[in-house]
């Protein structure tokens, strides 16, 4: 099976490298760079999501999506809008209704980060601020019942900022399950890539019946 893995804000596609190295051969990982979806204009969520949707249309079968943070928001958004196009979801530290206080805190952090911190991930400081500001009104609560595929919601044990929303989301999605990655914080793919790969592998085998 093919698993499309979407990185979070503050990462790039290489953030998945170690996790992918632990996945079994029957899982083929595709890790796009989110900044590649911006082809000009302002770096807003609506533009990012629109380009992401176009990208997924190039896959002819229902897609299996795994996303972290911003990547999880994109995957969840697509599954709610196009449920017939999604075979399975694995969402790590997702938010389905944007917490405005958390976004404001992120913006403060971004303002004081050195410029070199942004270069490796392909976004400028201004891009980050525009993107987070454009996400403030996202609320997918009403669309969550549309999601028909199996959905595993994950969160790091130490990720206090996102755990409550992750647990709520697992209850709001018809076929949602929640699991916690022990001793991990927000960036589970960096904190414990081997355990994350194990959880992903077990989930894929459960859904598709492959040993």
C-alpha positions as MATLAB code, in Angstrom:
seq = 'XXXXXXXXXXXXXXXXXXXXXXXXXXXXXXXXXXXXXXXXXXXXXXXXXXXXXXXXXXXXXXXXXXXXXXXXXXXXXXXXXXXXXXXXXXXXXXXXXXXXXXXXXXXXXXXXXXXXXXXXXXXXXXXXXXXXXXXXXXXXXXXXXXXXXXXXXXXXXXXXXXXXXXXXXXXXXXXXXXXXXXXXXXXXXXXXXXXXXXXXXXXXXXXXXXX';
ca = [
       0.000    0.000    0.000;
       1.014    3.612   -0.552;
       1.040    5.943    2.461;
       1.227    9.686    1.841;
       3.043   11.253    4.806;
       2.569   14.980    5.420;
       5.007   16.837    7.643;
       4.213   19.549   10.139;
       4.945   23.245   10.264;
       8.580   23.745   11.199;
       9.630   20.521    9.470;
      10.225   19.405    5.915;
       9.763   16.032    4.249;
      13.098   14.770    5.596;
      11.495   14.739    9.042;
       9.936   11.407    8.048;
      13.197    9.755    6.956;
      13.896    7.816   10.122;
      10.290    6.714   10.556;
      10.174    5.521    6.946;
      13.395    3.546    7.445;
      11.590    1.408   10.049;
       8.477    0.742    7.939;
       8.069   -2.719    6.354;
       8.573   -3.124    2.611;
       4.858   -3.514    1.908;
       4.296    0.126    2.897;
       5.479    2.535    0.207;
       5.869    5.999    1.728;
       5.410    9.178   -0.315;
       6.564   12.315    1.523;
       5.795   15.556   -0.346;
       7.275   18.916    0.589;
       4.412   21.167    1.650;
       6.185   24.309    0.490;
       6.112   22.883   -3.063;
       2.340   23.398   -3.044;
       2.834   27.167   -3.059;
       3.246   28.261   -6.650;
       3.039   31.988   -6.044;
       0.974   34.498   -4.146;
       0.344   34.684   -0.435;
       1.171   31.708    1.759;
      -2.376   31.148    3.042;
      -4.009   27.955    4.236;
      -6.682   28.099    1.520;
      -3.997   28.220   -1.201;
      -2.056   25.404    0.443;
      -5.168   23.248    0.787;
      -6.264   23.913   -2.792;
      -2.895   22.821   -4.199;
      -2.835   19.824   -1.862;
      -6.234   18.700   -3.177;
      -4.978   18.967   -6.755;
      -1.936   16.879   -5.849;
      -4.096   14.115   -4.370;
      -6.209   13.966   -7.534;
      -3.170   12.480   -9.301;
      -3.664    9.307   -7.233;
      -6.324    7.173   -8.892;
      -7.207    4.972   -5.921;
      -8.430    6.121   -2.493;
      -5.454    7.593   -0.656;
      -4.000    6.600    2.707;
      -2.937    9.724    4.564;
      -0.635   10.177    7.545;
      -0.117   13.722    8.776;
       1.587   15.500   11.651;
       0.281   18.821   12.976;
      -0.287   21.006    9.866;
      -0.090   17.839    7.764;
      -2.777   16.291    9.976;
      -5.019   19.337    9.489;
      -4.680   19.042    5.705;
      -5.383   15.298    5.750;
      -8.394   15.720    8.028;
      -9.767   18.566    5.907;
      -9.518   16.464    2.750;
     -11.116   13.404    4.374;
     -14.043   15.542    5.554;
     -14.514   17.152    2.123;
     -13.835   14.069   -0.025;
     -14.565   11.007    2.141;
     -14.905    8.736   -0.885;
     -11.291    9.508   -1.850;
      -9.674    8.484    1.452;
      -8.960    4.870    2.413;
      -7.462    5.501    5.851;
      -6.180    8.244    8.125;
      -3.375    8.420   10.672;
      -3.361   11.848   12.294;
      -0.639   12.915   14.713;
      -1.277   15.887   17.030;
      -4.208   17.151   14.961;
      -6.489   20.098   15.568;
      -9.987   20.115   14.065;
     -10.892   23.526   15.480;
      -8.022   25.962   15.627;
      -7.110   27.157   19.135;
      -6.562   30.882   18.638;
      -4.444   31.239   21.781;
      -2.056   28.535   20.561;
      -1.764   30.185   17.151;
      -0.966   33.540   18.764;
       1.723   31.882   20.884;
       3.229   30.274   17.771;
       3.327   33.655   16.055;
       5.205   35.186   18.988;
       7.749   32.347   18.837;
       8.157   32.754   15.061;
       8.815   36.497   15.429;
      11.806   35.857   17.682;
      13.275   32.852   15.845;
      16.489   33.560   13.875;
      16.152   33.723   10.086;
      18.379   30.667    9.633;
      15.728   28.529   11.354;
      13.375   29.073    8.412;
      15.775   28.468    5.517;
      15.978   24.682    5.903;
      12.208   24.234    5.683;
      11.511   26.368    2.633;
       9.267   28.956    4.322;
      10.163   32.512    5.283;
       9.196   34.100    8.591;
       6.523   36.128    6.756;
       5.158   32.910    5.190;
       4.796   31.313    8.622;
       2.986   34.317   10.060;
       0.648   34.590    7.064;
      -0.112   30.877    7.161;
      -0.884   30.720   10.883;
      -3.037   33.859   10.741;
      -5.033   32.409    7.832;
      -5.811   29.263    9.848;
      -7.419   31.060   12.809;
     -11.032   30.478   11.716;
     -10.736   26.791   10.764;
     -13.462   24.698   12.389;
     -14.225   21.297   10.860;
     -16.548   20.099   13.636;
     -19.682   20.008   11.473;
     -17.950   18.029    8.711;
     -16.354   15.313   10.853;
     -19.349   12.913   10.606;
     -18.686   12.794    6.835;
     -15.462   10.834    7.399;
     -16.127    7.168    6.711;
     -12.641    5.622    6.659;
     -10.772    4.127    9.637;
      -8.915    6.907   11.470;
      -6.178    6.499   14.058;
      -5.517    9.640   16.093;
      -2.089    9.757   17.747;
      -0.512   12.167   20.183;
       2.723   12.243   22.142;
       2.344   11.610   25.855;
       4.026   14.954   26.631;
       2.152   17.001   24.002;
      -0.179   18.816   26.373;
      -1.126   21.455   23.797;
      -2.743   18.930   21.429;
      -3.738   15.868   23.469;
      -7.216   17.047   24.453;
      -8.143   17.895   20.865;
      -6.738   14.564   19.652;
      -8.825   12.616   22.159;
     -11.938   14.616   21.252;
     -11.362   14.094   17.546;
     -11.142   10.315   17.948;
     -14.624   10.393   19.491;
     -16.101   12.720   16.860;
     -14.980   10.680   13.835;
     -17.293    7.668   13.256;
     -14.434    5.151   12.934;
     -11.886    6.945   15.089;
      -9.433    5.428   17.574;
      -6.960    7.180   19.865;
      -3.498    6.045   20.917;
      -0.716    7.752   22.832;
       2.982    7.534   22.003;
       4.749    7.206   25.327;
       7.618    9.554   26.262;
       7.086   11.639   23.116;
       6.289   15.307   22.720;
       4.726   17.057   19.718;
       7.147   15.859   17.020;
       6.595   12.146   17.453;
       8.412   11.382   14.196;
      11.598   12.812   15.737;
      11.079   11.808   19.360;
      10.430    8.103   18.723;
      10.426    7.247   14.999;
      10.815    3.510   15.634;
       7.731    3.314   17.847;
       5.771    5.500   15.437;
       6.696    3.178   12.570;
       5.556    0.192   14.615;
       2.188    1.817   15.329;
       1.733    2.776   11.673;
       2.654   -0.740   10.506;
       0.272   -2.406   12.965;
      -2.530   -0.093   11.902;
      -2.013   -0.733    8.188;
      -1.964   -4.475    8.737;
      -5.151   -4.284   10.779;
      -6.968   -2.338    8.072;
      -5.707   -4.211    5.041;
      -5.191   -7.641    6.605;
      -1.539   -8.007    5.650;
       0.949   -9.863    7.850;
];
